[in-house]
Coordinates of C-alpha atoms and ligand atoms in Angstrom, one line a residue:
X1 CA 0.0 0.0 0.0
X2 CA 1.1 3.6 -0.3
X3 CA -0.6 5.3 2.0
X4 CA -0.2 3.9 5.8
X5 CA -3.8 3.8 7.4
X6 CA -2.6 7.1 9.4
X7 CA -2.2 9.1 5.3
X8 CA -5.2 7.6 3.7
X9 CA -7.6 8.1 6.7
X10 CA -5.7 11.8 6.1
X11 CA -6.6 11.7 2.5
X12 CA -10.2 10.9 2.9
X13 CA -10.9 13.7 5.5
X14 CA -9.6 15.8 3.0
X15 CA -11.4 14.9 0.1
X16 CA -14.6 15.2 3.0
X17 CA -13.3 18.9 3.7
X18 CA -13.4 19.7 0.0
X19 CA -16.5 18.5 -0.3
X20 CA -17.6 20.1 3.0
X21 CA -16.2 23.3 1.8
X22 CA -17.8 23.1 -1.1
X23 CA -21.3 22.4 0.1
X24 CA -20.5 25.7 3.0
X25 CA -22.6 28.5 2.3
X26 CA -21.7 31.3 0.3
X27 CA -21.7 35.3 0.6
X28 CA -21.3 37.3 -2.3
X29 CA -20.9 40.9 -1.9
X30 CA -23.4 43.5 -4.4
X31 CA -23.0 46.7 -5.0
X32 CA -25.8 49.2 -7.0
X33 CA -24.7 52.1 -8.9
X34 CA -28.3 53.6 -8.7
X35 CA -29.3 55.4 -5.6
X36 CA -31.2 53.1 -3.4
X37 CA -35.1 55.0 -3.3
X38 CA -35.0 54.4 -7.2
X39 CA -37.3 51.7 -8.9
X40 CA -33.9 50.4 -9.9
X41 CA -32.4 49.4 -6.9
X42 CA -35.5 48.9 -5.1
X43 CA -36.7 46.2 -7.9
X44 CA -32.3 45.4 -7.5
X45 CA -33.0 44.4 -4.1
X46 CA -36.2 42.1 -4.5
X47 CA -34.1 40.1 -6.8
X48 CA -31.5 39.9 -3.7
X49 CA -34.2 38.8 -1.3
X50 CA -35.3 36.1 -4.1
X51 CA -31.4 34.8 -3.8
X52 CA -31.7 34.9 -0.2
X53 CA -34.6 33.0 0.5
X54 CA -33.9 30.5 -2.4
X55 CA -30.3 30.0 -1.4
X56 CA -30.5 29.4 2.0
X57 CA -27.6 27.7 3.7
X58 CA -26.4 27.8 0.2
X59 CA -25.9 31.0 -1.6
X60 CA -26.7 34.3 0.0
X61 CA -25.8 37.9 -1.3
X62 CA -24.6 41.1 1.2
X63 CA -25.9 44.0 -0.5
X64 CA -23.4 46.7 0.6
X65 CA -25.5 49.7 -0.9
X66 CA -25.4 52.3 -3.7
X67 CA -23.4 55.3 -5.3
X68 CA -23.0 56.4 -1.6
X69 CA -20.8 53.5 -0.9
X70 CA -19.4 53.7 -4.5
X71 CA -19.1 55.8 -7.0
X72 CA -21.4 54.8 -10.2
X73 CA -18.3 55.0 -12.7
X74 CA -15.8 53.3 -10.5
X75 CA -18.7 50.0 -10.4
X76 CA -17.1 48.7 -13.0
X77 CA -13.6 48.4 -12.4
X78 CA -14.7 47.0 -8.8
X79 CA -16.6 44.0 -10.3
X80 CA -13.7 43.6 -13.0
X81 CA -11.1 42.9 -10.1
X82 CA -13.2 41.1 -7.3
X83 CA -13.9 43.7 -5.2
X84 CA -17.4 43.4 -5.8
X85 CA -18.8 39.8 -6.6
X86 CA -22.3 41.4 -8.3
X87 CA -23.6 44.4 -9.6
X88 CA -26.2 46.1 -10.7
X89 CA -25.3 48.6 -13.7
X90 CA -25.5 50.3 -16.6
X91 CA -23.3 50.0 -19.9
X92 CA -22.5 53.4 -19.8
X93 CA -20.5 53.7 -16.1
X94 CA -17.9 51.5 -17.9
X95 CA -16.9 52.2 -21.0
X96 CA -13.7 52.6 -19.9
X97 CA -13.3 49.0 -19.8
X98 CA -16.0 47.8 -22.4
X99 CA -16.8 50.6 -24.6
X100 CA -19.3 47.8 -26.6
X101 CA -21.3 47.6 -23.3
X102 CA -22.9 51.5 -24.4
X103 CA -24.1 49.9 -27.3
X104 CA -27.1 48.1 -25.6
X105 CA -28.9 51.1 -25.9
X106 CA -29.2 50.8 -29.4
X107 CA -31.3 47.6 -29.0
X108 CA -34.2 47.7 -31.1
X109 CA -35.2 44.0 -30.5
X110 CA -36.4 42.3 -27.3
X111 CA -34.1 40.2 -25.2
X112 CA -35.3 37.1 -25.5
X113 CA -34.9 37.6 -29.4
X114 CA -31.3 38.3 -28.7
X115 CA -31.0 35.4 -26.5
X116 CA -32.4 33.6 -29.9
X117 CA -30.4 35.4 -32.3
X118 CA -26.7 35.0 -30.8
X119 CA -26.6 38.8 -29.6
X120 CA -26.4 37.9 -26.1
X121 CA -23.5 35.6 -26.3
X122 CA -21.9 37.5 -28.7
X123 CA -21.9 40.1 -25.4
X124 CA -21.5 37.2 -22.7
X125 CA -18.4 36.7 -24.6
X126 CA -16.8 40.6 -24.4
X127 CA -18.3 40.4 -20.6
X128 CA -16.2 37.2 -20.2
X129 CA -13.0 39.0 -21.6
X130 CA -13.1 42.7 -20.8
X131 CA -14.7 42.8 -17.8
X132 CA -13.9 39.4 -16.1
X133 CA -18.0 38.7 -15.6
X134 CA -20.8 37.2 -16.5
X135 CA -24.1 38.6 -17.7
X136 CA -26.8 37.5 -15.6
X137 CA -29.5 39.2 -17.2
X138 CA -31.1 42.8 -18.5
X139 CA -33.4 44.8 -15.9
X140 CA -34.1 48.2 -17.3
X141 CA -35.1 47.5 -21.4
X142 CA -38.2 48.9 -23.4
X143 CA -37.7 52.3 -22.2
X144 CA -36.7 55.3 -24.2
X145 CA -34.1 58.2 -23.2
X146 CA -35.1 61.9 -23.5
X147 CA -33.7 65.2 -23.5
X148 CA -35.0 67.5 -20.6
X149 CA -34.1 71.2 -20.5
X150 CA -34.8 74.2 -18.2
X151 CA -34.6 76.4 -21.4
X152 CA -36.9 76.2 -24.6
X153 CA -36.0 75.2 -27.8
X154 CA -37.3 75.1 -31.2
X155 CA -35.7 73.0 -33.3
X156 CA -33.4 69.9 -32.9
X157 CA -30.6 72.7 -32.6
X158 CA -28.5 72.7 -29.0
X159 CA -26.2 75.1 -30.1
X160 CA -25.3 77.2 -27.3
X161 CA -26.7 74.8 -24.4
X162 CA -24.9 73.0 -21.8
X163 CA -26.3 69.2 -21.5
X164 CA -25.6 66.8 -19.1
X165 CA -24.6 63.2 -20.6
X166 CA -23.3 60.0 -19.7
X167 CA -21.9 58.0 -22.7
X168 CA -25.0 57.3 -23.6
X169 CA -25.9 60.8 -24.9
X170 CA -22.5 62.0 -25.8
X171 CA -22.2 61.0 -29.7
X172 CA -25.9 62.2 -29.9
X173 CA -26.1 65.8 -28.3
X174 CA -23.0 66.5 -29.7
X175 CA -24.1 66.2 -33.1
X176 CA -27.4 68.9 -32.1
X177 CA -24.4 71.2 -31.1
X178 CA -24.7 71.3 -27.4
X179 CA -21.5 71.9 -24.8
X180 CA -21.9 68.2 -23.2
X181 CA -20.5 67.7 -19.5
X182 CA -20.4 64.3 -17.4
X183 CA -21.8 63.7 -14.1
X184 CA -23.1 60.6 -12.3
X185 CA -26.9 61.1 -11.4
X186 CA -26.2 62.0 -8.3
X187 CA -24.7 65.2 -9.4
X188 CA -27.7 66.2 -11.6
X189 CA -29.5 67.8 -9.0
X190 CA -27.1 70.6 -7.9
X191 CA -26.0 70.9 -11.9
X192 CA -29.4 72.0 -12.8
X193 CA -30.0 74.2 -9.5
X194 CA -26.7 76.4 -10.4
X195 CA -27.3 76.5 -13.7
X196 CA -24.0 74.7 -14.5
X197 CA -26.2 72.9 -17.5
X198 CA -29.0 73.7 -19.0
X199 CA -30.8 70.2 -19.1
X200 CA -29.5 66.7 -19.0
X201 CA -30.2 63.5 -20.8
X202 CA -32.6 61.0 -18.3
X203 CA -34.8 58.0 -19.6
X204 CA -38.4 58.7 -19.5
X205 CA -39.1 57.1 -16.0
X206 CA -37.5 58.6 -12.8
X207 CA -36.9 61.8 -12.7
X208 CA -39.2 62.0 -9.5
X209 CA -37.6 59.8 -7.2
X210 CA -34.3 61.9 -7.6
X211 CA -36.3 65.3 -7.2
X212 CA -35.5 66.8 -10.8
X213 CA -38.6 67.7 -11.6
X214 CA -38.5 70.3 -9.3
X215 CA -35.5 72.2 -11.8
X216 CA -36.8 70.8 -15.4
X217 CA -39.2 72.8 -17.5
X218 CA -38.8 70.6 -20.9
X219 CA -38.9 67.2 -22.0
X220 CA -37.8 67.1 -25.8
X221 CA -40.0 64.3 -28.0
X222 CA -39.2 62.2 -29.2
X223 CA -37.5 59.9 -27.0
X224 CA -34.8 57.7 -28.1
X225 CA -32.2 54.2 -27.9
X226 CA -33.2 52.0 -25.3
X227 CA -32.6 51.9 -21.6
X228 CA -30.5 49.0 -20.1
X229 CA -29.4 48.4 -16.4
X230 CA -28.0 44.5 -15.8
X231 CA -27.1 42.2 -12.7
X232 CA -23.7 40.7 -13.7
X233 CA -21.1 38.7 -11.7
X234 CA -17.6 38.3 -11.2
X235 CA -15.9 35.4 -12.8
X236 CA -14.3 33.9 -10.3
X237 CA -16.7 34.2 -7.8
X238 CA -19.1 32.4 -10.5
X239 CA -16.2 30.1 -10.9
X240 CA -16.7 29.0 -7.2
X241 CA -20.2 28.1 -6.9
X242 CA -21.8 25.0 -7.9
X243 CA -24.8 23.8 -9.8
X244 CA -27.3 24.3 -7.5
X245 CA -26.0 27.9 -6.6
X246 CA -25.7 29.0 -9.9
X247 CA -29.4 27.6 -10.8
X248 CA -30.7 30.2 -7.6
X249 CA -28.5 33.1 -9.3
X250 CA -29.8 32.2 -13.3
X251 CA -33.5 31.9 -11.2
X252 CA -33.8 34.8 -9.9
X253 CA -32.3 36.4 -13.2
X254 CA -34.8 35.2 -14.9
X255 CA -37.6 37.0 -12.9
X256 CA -35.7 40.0 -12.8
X257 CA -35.5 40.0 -16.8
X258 CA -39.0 39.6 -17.2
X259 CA -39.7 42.3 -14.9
X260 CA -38.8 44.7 -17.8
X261 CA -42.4 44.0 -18.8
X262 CA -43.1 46.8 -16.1
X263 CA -41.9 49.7 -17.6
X264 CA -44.4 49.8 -20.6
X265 CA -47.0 50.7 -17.6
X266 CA -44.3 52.7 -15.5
X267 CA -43.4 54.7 -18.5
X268 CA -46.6 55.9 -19.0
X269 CA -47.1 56.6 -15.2
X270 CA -44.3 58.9 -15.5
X271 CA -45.1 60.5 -18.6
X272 CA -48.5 61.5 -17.1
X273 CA -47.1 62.9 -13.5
X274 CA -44.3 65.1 -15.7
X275 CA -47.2 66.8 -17.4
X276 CA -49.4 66.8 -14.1
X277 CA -45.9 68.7 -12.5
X278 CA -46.1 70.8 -15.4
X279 CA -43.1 69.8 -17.8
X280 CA -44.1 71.1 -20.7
X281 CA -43.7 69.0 -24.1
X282 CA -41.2 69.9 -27.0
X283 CA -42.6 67.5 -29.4
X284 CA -40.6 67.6 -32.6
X285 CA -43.6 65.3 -34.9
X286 CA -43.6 63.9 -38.8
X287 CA -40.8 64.4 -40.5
X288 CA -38.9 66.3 -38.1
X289 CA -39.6 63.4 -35.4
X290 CA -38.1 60.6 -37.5
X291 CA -35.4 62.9 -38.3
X292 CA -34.3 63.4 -34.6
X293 CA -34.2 59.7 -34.0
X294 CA -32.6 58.6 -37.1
X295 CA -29.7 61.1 -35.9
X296 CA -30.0 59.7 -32.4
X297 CA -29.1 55.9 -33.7
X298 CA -26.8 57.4 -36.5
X299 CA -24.5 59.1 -34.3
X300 CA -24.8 56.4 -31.2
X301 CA -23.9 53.5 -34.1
X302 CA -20.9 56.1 -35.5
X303 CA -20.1 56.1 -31.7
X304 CA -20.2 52.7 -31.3
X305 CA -17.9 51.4 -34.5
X306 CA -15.6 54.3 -33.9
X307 CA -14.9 52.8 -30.3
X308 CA -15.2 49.3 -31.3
X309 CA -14.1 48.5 -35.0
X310 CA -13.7 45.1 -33.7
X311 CA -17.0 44.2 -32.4
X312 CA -19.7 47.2 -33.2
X313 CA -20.7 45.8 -36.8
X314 CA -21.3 42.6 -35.7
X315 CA -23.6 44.3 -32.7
X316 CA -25.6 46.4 -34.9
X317 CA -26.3 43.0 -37.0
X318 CA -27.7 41.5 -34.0
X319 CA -29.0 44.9 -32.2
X320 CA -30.3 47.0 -34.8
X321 CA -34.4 46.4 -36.7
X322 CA -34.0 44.0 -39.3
X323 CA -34.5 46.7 -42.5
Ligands
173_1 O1 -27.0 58.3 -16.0 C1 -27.6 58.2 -17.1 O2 -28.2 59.1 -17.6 C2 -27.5 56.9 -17.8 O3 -26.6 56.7 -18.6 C3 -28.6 55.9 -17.6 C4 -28.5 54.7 -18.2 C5 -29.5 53.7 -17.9 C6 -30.6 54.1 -17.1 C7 -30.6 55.3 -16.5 C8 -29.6 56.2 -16.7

């Protein structure tokens, strides 16, 4: 024999140990990058409780909090090297690292469609290699971004203004000839209230749960792209768990990517309460209407390649309406 008794007994209660340590529960630590009152994070955290009470004694999730404890554009990064095991974010806080992640607002096709059509692998893949993560699943979708000003316009023309953007907007109100500056949301507020921009770039849910309403006179019409916030999870923390944990996480992704057949009904909520507050309408209609958004898409797709020669024409084959 190799082993005296004394090594194999040794042997076996080490194999036991790994298997022990392997069944041990797990704590993965989440991070939001939207403030914690927002639909967002508040629909963020019912997906945590889901993982909590499905994944007892097996797979639990610490949510540490929002842009107070991190800033939004910094999420990235954090879930990138370990720091956080989840989060809950938007393409555009890191671009830095994935400038293809911007392009999910150009989606003009549901996700399950893209989960069809090889689009969401073909992303899964750049989440795998630029970002060390993967994609869980898509929160935020079927919602349209707007323009909202404190200042009146009258044609698609910002010449003159200062906007507020993310990277979502940049390419876009550049192109109407505004003076674009970047904040995180949380900066919005003050932004507006001394007059350090003259509007900012929102979807059209939300604005009430971070108190803008209060400083914004106009929301430009048409709205335009696609809103996308996502769950996604560090590699090597998805690396550790096994089957059983990984079916509570893809679970309760699941339910959280069907709740984006909310916003249909919270979109027009909103809509309705920004003209009850008294935000006035700058509808640009007909031809002028088309015109907007087929500069919105052309400039976020010229956006897109320019960042990403590699990968942006194969994402506006699987992103962009089929012609
Ligand atoms: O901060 C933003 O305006 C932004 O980029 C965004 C993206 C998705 C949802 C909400 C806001």
């Amino acid at each position: 024999m190799r082993f005296g008794l004394l090594g194999l007994t040794s042997a076996i209660g080490m194999a036991l140990l790994a298997v022990g340590a392997k069944a041990q529960e797990v704590t993965l630590r989440a991070i939001a990058a939207f403030a914690e009152q927002t639909n967002y994070t508040r629909t963020f955290m019912e997906f945590v409780e889901r993982v909590n009470a499905a994944g007892k004694g097996s797979v639990q999730i610490n949510f540490i909090g929002g842009p107070k404890a991190m800033p939004p554009f910094e999420v990235g990064n954090a879930l990138k090297n370990g720091v956080v095991d989840i989060a809950y974010v938007t393409g555009a806080f890191y671009t830095n690292i994935m400038p293809e992640a911007d392009a999910w607002k150009l989606t003009e096709r549901p996700m399950a469609e893209l989960r069809r059509n090889g689009g969401f692998d073909y992303m899964a893949k750049l989440y795998d290699q630029k970002m060390n993560a993967i994609l869980l699943a898509r929160h935020v979708n079927d919602a349209p971004f707007h323009l909202y000003l404190t200042k009146p316009i009258t044609k698609p023309d910002l010449t003159g203004l200062k906007i507020r953007i993310t990277p979502v907007y940049r390419d876009f109100f550049s192109a109407l000839g505004a003076t674009v500056v970047q904040t995180a949301p949380g900066e919005v507020y003050t932004a507006l209230e001394r007059g350090v921009v003259d509007g900012y770039g929102w979807p059209i849910h939300g604005i009430f749960e971070l108190g803008w309403q209060e400083k914004t006179k106009y929301r430009v019409d048409p709205g335009f792209y696609n809103a996308e916030v996502s769950v996604l999870i560090n590699k090597a923390a998805w690396a550790k768990l096994n089957d059983a944990q990984r079916k509570v996480l893809t679970e309760a992704g699941e339910w959280l990517e069907t709740k984006a057949s909310d916003w249909a009904k919270i979109n027009a909520e909103d809509a309705a309460k920004q003209k009850a507050a008294g935000i006035e309408t700058i509808a640009f209609t007909g031809a002028d209407g088309e015109a907007f958004r087929a500069k919105a898409y052309e400039a976020g797709w010229a956006g897109i390649l320019k960042q990403s020669p590699e990968h942006g024409p194969k994402l506006k084959e699987f992103f962009a309406k089929a012609n």
